[in-house]
Each structure stands twice: as C-alpha cells, then as structure tokens.
Tab-separated table of C-alpha atoms and ligand atoms in Angstrom:
chain	number	residue	atom	x	y	z
A	1	UNK	CA	122.999	101.996	91.433
A	2	UNK	CA	123.863	105.141	89.485
A	3	UNK	CA	127.201	104.391	87.978
A	4	UNK	CA	126.184	106.672	85.075
A	5	UNK	CA	127.180	110.162	86.268
A	6	UNK	CA	130.789	110.880	87.222
A	7	UNK	CA	131.984	110.949	90.722
A	8	UNK	CA	133.141	114.187	92.303
A	9	UNK	CA	136.837	114.859	91.674
A	10	UNK	CA	138.959	113.244	94.233
A	11	UNK	CA	141.608	115.906	94.264
A	12	UNK	CA	139.215	118.848	94.151
A	13	UNK	CA	136.405	117.731	96.441
A	14	UNK	CA	137.704	114.888	98.629
A	15	UNK	CA	134.934	114.832	101.295
A	16	UNK	CA	132.226	114.771	98.528
A	17	UNK	CA	134.184	112.107	96.687
A	18	UNK	CA	134.451	109.888	99.760
A	19	UNK	CA	130.771	110.225	100.654
A	20	UNK	CA	129.699	109.371	97.090
A	21	UNK	CA	132.019	106.394	96.742
A	22	UNK	CA	130.800	104.934	100.034
A	23	UNK	CA	127.270	105.438	98.965
A	24	UNK	CA	127.441	104.408	95.333
A	25	UNK	CA	129.630	101.404	95.892
A	26	UNK	CA	127.034	100.329	98.459
A	27	UNK	CA	129.299	100.082	101.418
A	28	UNK	CA	127.075	101.978	103.892
A	29	UNK	CA	124.374	104.582	104.224
A	30	UNK	CA	123.125	106.871	107.027
A	31	UNK	CA	120.321	105.736	109.424
A	32	UNK	CA	117.606	107.686	111.114
A	33	UNK	CA	119.833	108.247	114.252
A	34	UNK	CA	122.444	110.888	113.264
A	35	UNK	CA	125.899	109.376	113.040
A	36	UNK	CA	124.757	105.761	113.140
A	37	UNK	CA	125.289	103.875	109.797
A	38	UNK	CA	123.694	101.020	108.002
A	39	UNK	CA	126.407	98.764	106.708
A	40	UNK	CA	125.275	97.289	103.444
A	41	UNK	CA	126.151	93.714	102.220
A	42	UNK	CA	129.128	94.808	100.153
A	43	UNK	CA	130.564	96.874	102.903
A	44	UNK	CA	129.834	94.139	105.378
A	45	UNK	CA	131.573	91.466	103.278
A	46	UNK	CA	134.743	93.677	103.425
A	47	UNK	CA	134.462	94.023	107.129
A	48	UNK	CA	133.923	90.285	107.544
A	49	UNK	CA	137.095	89.481	105.615
A	50	UNK	CA	139.067	92.009	107.650
A	51	UNK	CA	137.495	90.585	110.840
A	52	UNK	CA	138.550	87.091	109.959
A	53	UNK	CA	142.146	88.189	109.217
A	54	UNK	CA	142.336	90.057	112.499
A	55	UNK	CA	140.713	87.200	114.464
A	56	UNK	CA	143.151	84.575	113.067
A	57	UNK	CA	146.002	86.664	114.212
A	58	UNK	CA	144.514	87.410	117.658
A	59	UNK	CA	144.049	83.702	118.112
A	60	UNK	CA	147.437	82.821	116.688
A	61	UNK	CA	149.138	85.011	119.328
A	62	UNK	CA	147.363	83.136	122.092
A	63	UNK	CA	144.176	85.010	122.816
A	64	UNK	CA	140.552	83.715	123.321
A	65	UNK	CA	137.372	85.476	122.483
A	66	UNK	CA	134.688	86.253	125.021
A	67	UNK	CA	131.772	88.624	125.346
A	68	UNK	CA	130.739	91.276	127.833
A	69	UNK	CA	127.396	93.040	127.743
A	70	UNK	CA	126.587	96.329	126.148
A	71	UNK	CA	125.251	97.955	129.235
A	72	UNK	CA	127.100	98.687	132.461
A	73	UNK	CA	126.125	100.604	135.580
A	74	UNK	CA	127.121	104.158	135.152
A	75	UNK	CA	128.807	104.042	138.585
A	76	UNK	CA	131.223	101.301	137.347
A	77	UNK	CA	132.337	103.575	134.467
A	78	UNK	CA	132.482	106.514	136.827
A	79	UNK	CA	135.051	104.914	139.186
A	80	UNK	CA	137.810	105.301	136.594
A	81	UNK	CA	138.506	109.051	136.606
A	82	UNK	CA	140.690	109.165	133.524
A	83	UNK	CA	138.099	107.195	131.538
A	84	UNK	CA	135.392	109.551	132.778
A	85	UNK	CA	137.262	112.688	131.785
A	86	UNK	CA	138.131	111.175	128.432
A	87	UNK	CA	134.805	109.809	127.470
A	88	UNK	CA	132.184	111.711	129.462
A	89	UNK	CA	130.936	113.863	126.590
A	90	UNK	CA	130.555	110.810	124.323
A	91	UNK	CA	128.768	108.389	126.698
A	92	UNK	CA	125.169	107.488	126.101
A	93	UNK	CA	123.059	106.790	129.197
A	94	UNK	CA	119.931	104.619	129.584
A	95	UNK	CA	117.798	106.356	132.181
A	96	UNK	CA	114.493	104.672	131.515
A	97	UNK	CA	113.511	101.084	130.684
A	98	UNK	CA	110.577	98.814	131.247
A	99	UNK	CA	108.310	101.848	131.369
A	100	UNK	CA	109.904	103.370	134.445
A	101	UNK	CA	112.939	105.525	135.478
A	102	UNK	CA	115.981	103.345	136.438
A	103	UNK	CA	117.288	103.739	139.865
A	104	UNK	CA	120.721	103.858	138.472
A	105	UNK	CA	121.426	104.887	134.919
A	106	UNK	CA	123.113	102.380	132.622
A	107	UNK	CA	125.992	103.432	130.353
A	108	UNK	CA	126.139	102.064	126.820
A	109	UNK	CA	129.740	101.009	126.505
A	110	UNK	CA	132.080	103.477	124.802
A	111	UNK	CA	134.815	100.910	125.547
A	112	UNK	CA	134.864	98.136	128.059
A	113	UNK	CA	137.891	98.603	130.353
A	114	UNK	CA	135.697	99.496	133.327
A	115	UNK	CA	133.221	96.562	133.235
A	116	UNK	CA	135.986	94.065	132.376
A	117	UNK	CA	138.293	95.215	135.098
A	118	UNK	CA	135.504	95.280	137.613
A	119	UNK	CA	134.932	91.630	136.630
A	120	UNK	CA	138.636	90.460	136.500
A	121	UNK	CA	138.769	90.946	140.293
A	122	UNK	CA	136.840	87.691	140.523
A	123	UNK	CA	138.938	85.928	137.937
A	124	UNK	CA	142.408	86.789	139.198
A	125	UNK	CA	143.178	85.387	142.574
A	126	UNK	CA	146.749	84.019	142.212
A	127	UNK	CA	149.670	84.492	139.868
A	128	UNK	CA	148.691	81.118	138.441
A	129	UNK	CA	145.607	82.849	136.903
A	130	UNK	CA	147.859	85.073	134.824
A	131	UNK	CA	148.160	86.137	132.158
A	132	UNK	CA	144.551	86.671	131.009
A	133	UNK	CA	144.550	86.989	127.203
A	134	UNK	CA	141.047	87.859	126.103
A	135	UNK	CA	139.396	89.767	123.278
A	136	UNK	CA	135.827	90.559	122.289
A	137	UNK	CA	134.083	91.551	119.043
A	138	UNK	CA	131.482	94.058	119.805
A	139	UNK	CA	129.737	97.297	119.026
A	140	UNK	CA	130.465	100.568	120.962
A	141	UNK	CA	128.713	103.883	121.175
A	142	UNK	CA	130.428	107.225	121.311
A	143	UNK	CA	128.101	110.188	120.736
A	144	UNK	CA	129.484	111.786	117.682
A	145	UNK	CA	128.856	115.422	116.842
A	146	UNK	CA	130.585	115.502	113.394
A	147	UNK	CA	129.896	112.019	111.988
A	148	UNK	CA	131.245	110.574	108.754
A	149	UNK	CA	130.474	107.068	107.482
A	150	UNK	CA	132.985	104.516	108.743
A	151	UNK	CA	135.448	107.270	109.943
A	152	UNK	CA	133.491	108.675	112.872
A	153	UNK	CA	130.211	107.002	113.670
A	154	UNK	CA	128.123	107.109	116.799
A	155	UNK	CA	127.979	103.261	116.864
A	156	UNK	CA	130.740	101.293	115.243
A	157	UNK	CA	131.914	97.686	115.276
A	158	UNK	CA	135.363	96.693	116.622
A	159	UNK	CA	137.371	94.252	118.538
A	160	UNK	CA	138.765	95.119	121.925
A	161	UNK	CA	141.448	93.043	123.591
A	162	UNK	CA	141.916	93.236	127.448
A	163	UNK	CA	144.869	91.439	128.963
A	164	UNK	CA	146.313	91.147	132.477
A	165	UNK	CA	149.992	90.246	133.253
A	166	UNK	CA	152.238	89.706	136.212
A	167	UNK	CA	154.969	92.135	135.109
A	168	UNK	CA	155.183	95.474	133.331
A	169	UNK	CA	157.593	94.098	130.902
A	170	UNK	CA	155.083	91.314	129.793
A	171	UNK	CA	152.335	93.809	129.371
A	172	UNK	CA	154.479	96.123	127.270
A	173	UNK	CA	155.604	93.178	125.162
A	174	UNK	CA	151.918	92.165	124.721
A	175	UNK	CA	150.922	95.667	123.533
A	176	UNK	CA	153.768	95.653	121.010
A	177	UNK	CA	152.997	92.136	119.747
A	178	UNK	CA	149.534	93.279	119.044
A	179	UNK	CA	150.733	96.418	117.269
A	180	UNK	CA	153.194	94.464	115.033
A	181	UNK	CA	151.986	90.955	114.635
A	182	UNK	CA	148.237	91.530	114.610
A	183	UNK	CA	147.559	95.106	113.468
A	184	UNK	CA	150.468	96.199	111.295
A	185	UNK	CA	150.569	92.739	109.657
A	186	UNK	CA	146.864	92.828	108.817
A	187	UNK	CA	146.875	96.525	107.761
A	188	UNK	CA	149.830	96.195	105.486
A	189	UNK	CA	149.620	92.715	104.064
A	190	UNK	CA	145.817	92.515	103.740
A	191	UNK	CA	144.631	96.060	103.359
A	192	UNK	CA	147.781	97.166	101.519
A	193	UNK	CA	147.907	100.313	103.642
A	194	UNK	CA	151.504	101.185	104.637
A	195	UNK	CA	151.637	102.353	108.185
A	196	UNK	CA	154.040	104.233	110.540
A	197	UNK	CA	154.425	102.402	113.815
A	198	UNK	CA	154.810	104.632	116.827
A	199	UNK	CA	153.801	105.741	120.299
A	200	UNK	CA	151.528	108.757	121.025
A	201	UNK	CA	152.740	111.772	122.862
A	202	UNK	CA	151.377	112.205	126.381
A	203	UNK	CA	148.669	114.568	125.093
A	204	UNK	CA	147.330	112.120	122.515
A	205	UNK	CA	147.279	108.992	124.666
A	206	UNK	CA	144.233	106.874	125.582
A	207	UNK	CA	142.637	108.038	128.838
A	208	UNK	CA	144.316	106.061	131.615
A	209	UNK	CA	147.137	104.650	129.438
A	210	UNK	CA	150.758	104.914	130.370
A	211	UNK	CA	151.650	104.347	126.784
A	212	UNK	CA	149.677	104.202	123.605
A	213	UNK	CA	151.122	102.616	120.532
A	214	UNK	CA	149.489	103.428	117.212
A	215	UNK	CA	149.540	102.748	113.460
A	216	UNK	CA	149.224	105.903	111.317
A	217	UNK	CA	148.472	105.766	107.657
A	218	UNK	CA	148.424	108.698	105.198
A	219	UNK	CA	145.197	109.180	103.173
A	220	UNK	CA	145.070	110.446	99.607
A	221	UNK	CA	143.890	113.889	100.735
A	222	UNK	CA	147.037	114.340	102.919
A	223	UNK	CA	145.425	113.681	106.282
A	224	UNK	CA	146.513	110.888	108.538
A	225	UNK	CA	144.201	108.151	109.784
A	226	UNK	CA	144.911	106.278	113.063
A	227	UNK	CA	144.436	102.735	111.882
A	228	UNK	CA	144.667	100.839	115.296
A	229	UNK	CA	145.879	101.424	118.743
A	230	UNK	CA	147.379	99.235	121.520
A	231	UNK	CA	147.671	100.578	125.071
A	232	UNK	CA	149.921	99.679	127.929
A	233	UNK	CA	147.786	100.613	130.988
A	234	UNK	CA	150.060	99.857	133.802
A	235	UNK	CA	148.352	99.133	137.165
A	236	UNK	CA	145.772	101.967	137.074
A	237	UNK	CA	142.670	99.864	136.131
A	238	UNK	CA	143.694	97.115	138.626
A	239	UNK	CA	144.075	99.621	141.418
A	240	UNK	CA	140.704	101.463	140.564
A	241	UNK	CA	138.763	98.212	140.427
A	242	UNK	CA	140.810	96.689	143.266
A	243	UNK	CA	142.016	93.572	141.344
A	244	UNK	CA	144.692	91.979	143.545
A	245	UNK	CA	146.161	88.563	143.537
A	246	UNK	CA	148.588	86.521	145.608
A	247	UNK	CA	152.055	86.813	143.977
A	248	UNK	CA	154.875	84.232	143.863
A	249	UNK	CA	156.211	85.502	147.082
A	250	UNK	CA	152.873	85.194	148.834
A	251	UNK	CA	152.169	88.945	148.958
A	252	UNK	CA	149.437	90.877	147.291
A	253	UNK	CA	150.069	92.404	143.868
A	254	UNK	CA	148.227	94.302	141.235
A	255	UNK	CA	148.360	92.989	137.628
A	256	UNK	CA	149.509	95.020	134.703
A	257	UNK	CA	147.015	95.665	131.899
A	258	UNK	CA	146.855	96.230	128.176
A	259	UNK	CA	143.814	97.058	125.835
A	260	UNK	CA	143.833	97.288	122.116
A	261	UNK	CA	141.290	97.968	119.316
A	262	UNK	CA	140.632	98.028	115.645
A	263	UNK	CA	137.414	99.014	114.057
A	264	UNK	CA	135.123	99.499	111.052
A	265	UNK	CA	137.013	102.737	110.506
A	266	UNK	CA	139.489	100.714	108.679
A	267	UNK	CA	137.117	100.175	105.867
A	268	UNK	CA	137.085	103.945	105.369
A	269	UNK	CA	140.831	103.804	105.414
A	270	UNK	CA	140.810	101.409	102.530
A	271	UNK	CA	138.528	103.757	100.555
A	272	UNK	CA	140.844	106.783	101.237
A	273	UNK	CA	144.089	105.061	100.741
A	274	UNK	CA	143.470	103.337	97.337
A	275	UNK	CA	140.378	104.980	95.829
A	276	UNK	CA	140.555	107.090	92.631
A	277	UNK	CA	138.314	109.246	90.442
A	278	UNK	CA	136.567	106.091	89.183
A	279	UNK	CA	135.731	104.836	92.661
A	280	UNK	CA	137.163	102.082	94.898
A	281	UNK	CA	140.286	100.055	94.214
A	282	UNK	CA	140.160	97.163	96.542
A	283	UNK	CA	143.272	95.105	97.511
A	284	UNK	CA	142.475	91.682	96.288
A	285	UNK	CA	142.901	90.060	99.749
A	286	UNK	CA	139.990	92.159	100.996
A	287	UNK	CA	137.800	92.211	97.863
A	288	UNK	CA	134.456	90.330	98.105
A	289	UNK	CA	134.824	89.642	94.447
A	290	UNK	CA	138.421	89.399	93.359
A	291	UNK	CA	137.599	88.740	89.599
A	292	UNK	CA	134.423	89.614	87.737
A	293	UNK	CA	133.715	87.854	84.440
A	294	UNK	CA	131.605	90.055	82.069
A	295	UNK	CA	130.295	87.914	79.207
A	296	UNK	CA	129.726	90.015	76.070
A	297	UNK	CA	126.402	88.457	74.906
A	298	UNK	CA	124.794	88.580	71.562
A	299	UNK	CA	121.672	86.610	70.652
A	300	UNK	CA	123.436	84.233	68.215
A	301	UNK	CA	126.169	82.950	70.435
A	302	UNK	CA	124.722	83.598	73.912
A	303	UNK	CA	124.740	79.982	75.097
A	304	UNK	CA	128.300	79.202	74.114
A	305	UNK	CA	129.642	82.403	75.804
A	306	UNK	CA	127.805	81.813	79.007
A	307	UNK	CA	129.058	78.227	79.087
A	308	UNK	CA	132.631	79.388	78.569
A	309	UNK	CA	132.160	82.053	81.354
A	310	UNK	CA	130.962	79.424	83.700
A	311	UNK	CA	133.755	77.096	82.957
A	312	UNK	CA	136.314	79.807	83.515
A	313	UNK	CA	134.627	80.743	86.818
A	314	UNK	CA	134.916	77.123	87.928
A	315	UNK	CA	138.498	77.091	87.125
A	316	UNK	CA	139.045	80.266	89.140
A	317	UNK	CA	137.087	78.959	92.141
A	318	UNK	CA	139.200	75.815	92.020
A	319	UNK	CA	142.226	78.086	92.234
A	320	UNK	CA	140.601	79.672	95.375
A	321	UNK	CA	139.744	82.943	93.614
A	322	UNK	CA	136.487	84.723	94.608
A	323	UNK	CA	134.802	85.203	91.365
A	324	UNK	CA	131.449	86.542	90.108
A	325	UNK	CA	129.938	86.098	86.691
A	326	UNK	CA	127.883	89.239	85.839
A	327	UNK	CA	125.332	87.826	83.371
A	328	UNK	CA	122.559	90.242	84.114
A	329	UNK	CA	120.636	90.510	80.922
A	330	UNK	CA	119.222	94.029	81.730
A	331	UNK	CA	122.598	95.764	81.621
A	332	UNK	CA	125.061	96.411	78.863
A	333	UNK	CA	128.784	95.570	79.249
A	334	UNK	CA	129.823	99.225	79.479
A	335	UNK	CA	127.406	99.818	82.303
A	336	UNK	CA	128.855	96.633	84.083
A	337	UNK	CA	132.405	97.887	83.498
A	338	UNK	CA	131.717	101.146	85.256
A	339	UNK	CA	129.883	99.555	88.107
A	340	UNK	CA	132.611	97.020	88.905
A	341	UNK	CA	135.229	99.699	88.582
A	342	UNK	CA	133.294	101.808	91.023
A	343	UNK	CA	133.109	98.763	93.349
A	344	UNK	CA	136.805	98.300	93.041
A	345	UNK	CA	136.934	94.727	91.756
A	346	UNK	CA	140.670	94.184	91.171
A	347	UNK	CA	140.462	92.184	87.866
A	348	UNK	CA	137.789	92.173	85.194
A	349	UNK	CA	137.652	89.508	82.455
A	350	UNK	CA	135.749	90.249	79.205
A	351	UNK	CA	134.718	87.293	77.230
A	352	UNK	CA	132.768	87.326	73.893
A	353	UNK	CA	132.147	85.127	70.900
A	354	UNK	CA	135.081	86.703	68.977
A	355	UNK	CA	137.454	86.171	71.829
A	356	UNK	CA	136.451	82.614	72.192
A	357	UNK	CA	136.833	81.934	68.513
A	358	UNK	CA	140.431	83.310	68.903
A	359	UNK	CA	140.950	81.291	72.058
A	360	UNK	CA	141.610	84.331	74.280
A	361	UNK	CA	139.996	86.466	76.996
A	362	UNK	CA	140.479	90.197	77.707
A	363	UNK	CA	141.865	90.854	81.227
A	364	UNK	CA	141.753	94.303	82.745
A	365	UNK	CA	143.257	95.390	86.031
A	366	UNK	CA	141.426	97.950	88.138
A	367	UNK	CA	144.497	99.585	89.655
A	368	UNK	CA	146.279	100.575	86.374
A	369	UNK	CA	143.514	100.078	83.810
A	370	UNK	CA	146.013	97.895	81.884
A	371	UNK	CA	144.352	95.509	79.355
A	372	UNK	CA	145.846	92.242	78.102
A	373	UNK	CA	144.676	89.239	76.035
A	374	UNK	CA	145.361	85.973	77.583
A	375	UNK	CA	144.856	82.462	76.110
A	376	UNK	CA	141.689	80.969	77.718
A	377	UNK	CA	143.667	77.976	78.851
A	378	UNK	CA	145.964	80.196	80.890
A	379	UNK	CA	143.302	82.561	82.181
A	380	UNK	CA	142.806	81.113	85.585
A	381	UNK	CA	146.574	80.952	86.370
A	382	UNK	CA	147.113	84.351	84.935
A	383	UNK	CA	144.310	85.826	87.087
A	384	UNK	CA	145.950	84.446	90.207
A	385	UNK	CA	149.233	86.066	89.303
A	386	UNK	CA	147.556	89.382	88.448
A	387	UNK	CA	145.814	89.478	91.890
A	388	UNK	CA	149.114	89.076	93.648
A	389	UNK	CA	150.632	91.904	91.513
A	390	UNK	CA	147.664	94.162	92.177
A	391	UNK	CA	147.958	93.543	95.883
A	392	UNK	CA	151.728	94.439	95.859
A	393	UNK	CA	151.252	97.275	93.496
A	394	UNK	CA	148.590	99.081	95.612
A	395	UNK	CA	150.804	98.873	98.589
A	396	UNK	CA	153.855	100.199	96.840
A	397	UNK	CA	151.903	103.005	95.224
A	398	UNK	CA	150.489	104.017	98.628
A	399	UNK	CA	153.996	103.844	100.178
A	400	UNK	CA	155.458	105.906	97.378
A	401	UNK	CA	152.713	108.452	97.857
A	402	UNK	CA	153.347	108.713	101.466
A	403	UNK	CA	157.120	109.188	100.972
A	404	UNK	CA	156.448	111.860	98.333
A	405	UNK	CA	154.215	113.678	100.809
A	406	UNK	CA	156.501	113.400	103.854
A	407	UNK	CA	158.672	116.457	104.572
A	408	UNK	CA	161.888	115.655	106.500
A	409	UNK	CA	164.092	118.505	105.543
A	410	UNK	CA	164.727	121.206	108.134
A	411	UNK	CA	162.813	123.999	106.496
A	412	UNK	CA	161.726	126.745	108.806
A	413	UNK	CA	158.855	126.531	111.306
A	414	UNK	CA	156.628	128.825	109.150
A	415	UNK	CA	157.122	126.529	106.043
A	416	UNK	CA	156.406	123.439	108.033
A	417	UNK	CA	153.279	124.759	109.636
A	418	UNK	CA	152.058	126.181	106.352
A	419	UNK	CA	152.519	122.633	104.865
A	420	UNK	CA	150.572	121.119	107.678
A	421	UNK	CA	147.765	123.647	107.725
A	422	UNK	CA	146.929	122.878	104.060
A	423	UNK	CA	146.921	119.212	104.928
A	424	UNK	CA	149.571	118.536	102.315
A	425	UNK	CA	150.977	115.412	104.158
A	426	UNK	CA	153.336	114.454	106.983
A	427	UNK	CA	156.098	116.369	108.585
A	428	UNK	CA	158.729	114.245	110.325
A	429	UNK	CA	160.960	116.466	112.397
A	430	UNK	CA	162.708	116.672	115.773
A	431	UNK	CA	160.793	117.666	118.918
A	432	UNK	CA	161.843	118.730	122.331
A	433	UNK	CA	159.112	116.740	124.004
A	434	UNK	CA	157.376	119.705	125.589
A	435	UNK	CA	153.631	120.017	125.355
A	436	UNK	CA	153.926	123.760	124.739
A	437	UNK	CA	155.515	123.181	121.405
A	438	UNK	CA	152.885	120.513	120.596
A	439	UNK	CA	150.096	122.992	121.417
A	440	UNK	CA	151.733	125.819	119.384
A	441	UNK	CA	152.054	123.690	116.280
A	442	UNK	CA	148.396	122.637	116.737
A	443	UNK	CA	147.147	126.147	117.095
A	444	UNK	CA	149.271	127.320	114.156
A	445	UNK	CA	148.295	124.538	111.731
A	446	UNK	CA	145.524	122.268	113.253
A	447	UNK	CA	147.990	119.410	112.986
A	448	UNK	CA	148.772	117.054	115.805
A	449	UNK	CA	151.617	114.733	116.626
A	450	UNK	CA	150.432	111.483	115.135
A	451	UNK	CA	153.246	109.448	116.589
A	452	UNK	CA	156.722	109.234	117.762
A	453	UNK	CA	158.015	106.560	115.339
A	454	UNK	CA	159.398	103.316	116.773
A	455	UNK	CA	160.174	101.465	113.698
A	456	UNK	CA	162.500	103.985	112.270
A	457	UNK	CA	166.252	104.288	112.797
A	458	UNK	CA	166.792	106.513	115.846
A	459	UNK	CA	167.430	109.802	114.097
A	460	UNK	CA	169.965	112.130	115.559
A	461	UNK	CA	167.285	114.507	116.670
A	462	UNK	CA	168.914	117.933	116.413
A	463	UNK	CA	166.826	120.963	117.370
A	464	UNK	CA	163.112	121.078	117.953
A	465	UNK	CA	161.279	122.621	114.967
A	466	UNK	CA	159.226	124.686	117.230
A	467	UNK	CA	161.470	126.181	119.907
A	468	UNK	CA	164.981	125.282	118.816
A	469	UNK	CA	165.776	123.523	122.134
A	470	UNK	CA	167.603	120.225	121.851
A	471	UNK	CA	165.126	117.594	120.628
A	472	UNK	CA	164.589	114.352	122.505
A	473	UNK	CA	162.787	112.436	119.716
A	474	UNK	CA	161.610	112.545	116.146
A	475	UNK	CA	157.841	113.299	115.830
A	476	UNK	CA	155.451	112.996	112.877
A	477	UNK	CA	152.859	115.617	112.511
A	478	UNK	CA	149.751	115.758	110.288
A	479	UNK	CA	146.133	116.734	110.261
A	480	UNK	CA	144.112	113.741	111.147
A	481	UNK	CA	140.739	112.134	110.896
B	525	ZN	ZN1	160.279	122.669	121.403
C-alpha cells in the first residue's frame, strides 16, 4: 500500500489515473499471461456483491442457474457462421493435451451459445418443454490485444443467460425484461451508474443477433462504457444446431432464443463513473466496508477509545451496516484516512478521547468530504442515513455530469464530430439509419453509435446530422471502451 504519493490527475491523465487506482486500491493486478488479471480480495468482494445483486434479480425473474464446461469441440463453435466471423480472432484453441496432439482442437469458450444450443436439441422436444430460462456464472476467454484491467481482459468473469421460447414476442419480452429489471435496476440502484437504455445499430449488434439491447453509461473521461447487453437471437441458433420441437398444432417448429451477459467490466465502470483525484468513491450498496471507524489512539486513553469503537461497530452491525474498525497500531490516523479514501469507503468515523469526553464522534463522507459531529448515541442511525444519502448523491452527480456532457442541439456536422473526436461526451442526434453515415462519423471522429435510445420520448427526428436526409431515429454517439 503506497497511499503516500498523490495519484495521477484524473482530468489530465485519465488512463494512468485509472491504472493506479485499480492497483493501489488493491482491486486487481496483471498476471504472467498478458491481458489476464488477478482479482484481489478487495476487488473480488465488490464483484461478489454485484454478483449477488444480479443473481437475486435473475432468479426473481424466473431463471435457474446451471453450468456448461469451459471447453467445446472447435467444430461445434464453427457451425455458427456469424459467431465464427465475430469471434474467430479472439478464440483460444487447445490443440495439445495429455502429452499428445488432439484429433480435434477444443475451443475455450468466448461465449456459450454454440455449446448450449447444440445441447438444447436434446432438452426441447415439445412445446411443453418451453420456455427454458437458464443462466450460468462462468469465465470466458477472448484473446485481447489491447488489454486493460477489468475493462478488456483476456479472461473475465460474467454471467450468461440463454433462453428458448415458443414465440418471437416472448423472446423479445424476455430480452427486455433482462435489460430493465435485471441489468438497469442493478446498475442504477446498486452501482449508482445512470444508464441509457437502447438497441444497437445493425453494425454494432452481437454476432448472430437480430436485435441487441444495451445499457450505455458515460465515464468521467467522456467515453461511453457498454454496461450490459441482452440479445434477441431469433431462430438462427435453433436452425444452425437443428433444435426442433413438436408445436401445439403437431408440426415441427424452431424455438426463439435470447442471450444476455454482464461481466467484471462493471467493476471498472464503477471506478470510472465515481472515482476522483483521491481514488475510488464506492456506492454504499457495493462497498465491502460501508463505514470505517478510525480510533485516534493515545497511550493514556487507548483502552477506553478502543472499547467505544467496538461498541459503535456493534451498533452499526446490528443496523446491518458493513463496518471495519481500523485499529492497526503501526499506522497513524492520517495514513489511514488517505488509505480509506483511496479505497472509496463511503463513510469514515473518527473517534478520540476528546470526542468521547464531549459525547460526539466526527463523521466524514467520502463523496463530498463533508465533516460533521454527531452525538455518539445517534451515530449508528446517522451513519445509516448518510449511506442512503451518499448512494443517492453519487447517482445524481453522475447523471448531472452525463447531462452536462450530452450535446443535443443541432450544431453542424463539423462541430459534432469535433466534440466526439476529443471524447468530450455524448452526442444525441437524428440519424437516417444508413450505415454509410454511421461509418462516416466513425472515420471522422472514432465515435460509434452507442445506442438508439428506447427509454426516451420518441423525438421528432428531423434531418440526419451526417447527410441531411430525413431521420428515422435518434442515435447516441460517443467514443467507447
Ligand atoms: Zn444520414
């Protein structure tokens, strides 16, 4: 832990700031394999809480967990042309094992649609077998040439849902339920990250999907992060893997599919949405320690202060607050303050002999730095209220920041692409729907269409910002992770 030297400036050196925060807050570090990361206990604790929140919602919407293996015959993956085209450069193959060359290479899953749909054929015989509403928690491998901890790693952790339905309407409804009730609810109410809900343009869809729904969040450097995606896959996978069942009318039918995923990249999203020049600012609902108590210890009154700190910690635990008493004798209070600020603990309580004599504690919130003195008797209740307030304030601050950096006026094409090319934020503007215009904006600014919003009022589209033809939709552009 080296909390002593200052972090790189977030506004001036964002990538360096990000890397240092992830490293010094002990979230993760690199491993001997390029692009694969070691997730450290503090980072993993955040992931575990996020995982639990997602898993509860996945189950509450009627899904069960199962598990498919890491390896699949390369030929199974190869049957789905779109998947192959989309993933071929990123797939790792096992060609040797047990001391000899394998007859058929095995693919390390980049995603599991192929293996799962090649199995669903045995599970779906009749309309009575539908729907299948399954999810798995797993690791996947996608060979990454420009890795960054949490954001793009060669191996990452995620959940992937794979469902099968009788009708297209049911499958679309499923994909949207996941987007809204599982992903958007978790990301906004737990991670305090405001998201745009939308669908991808054809050029940005998942390989093999008929529609990809997405959540897009704005990071503090002006780039967008795709927070989670949910795909309506139509009947493509069922046809490729010959999954047929006897329908209600006695004839053969192909089921409709969805798949959906959210990953450890969200941990990186939390860092880049809320972090500041002092380090992480964790939303309380995802913070491994919501409150840290730092006893100010002097030899004379040491025992009394520690006792008071322990009693306060008990009161907080009884109120279901995750609390840690930092009584490490080898560090001074100032060092501990810096360290817990770096690690983003939402509320710090300072407690010394003088405070105790006065019957108060000092409470400091990480998001604003605001300090207040609170009567000891009210400290546990006050901390709970503060945590709720920090959670709400972080969300509001991030939403205000996104609004401030979203350009909606009808400035000219040159101004808009200039804004996008310096990654200043989002541009929300009318689009004609043609891929030529999408490609032109990309080549002029490196920005892509992040989504076609579905939760906004249907704006009167006007003229395409690129070609001036009548627009068919509103699109949101940004540079992206
Ligand atoms: Zn156009």
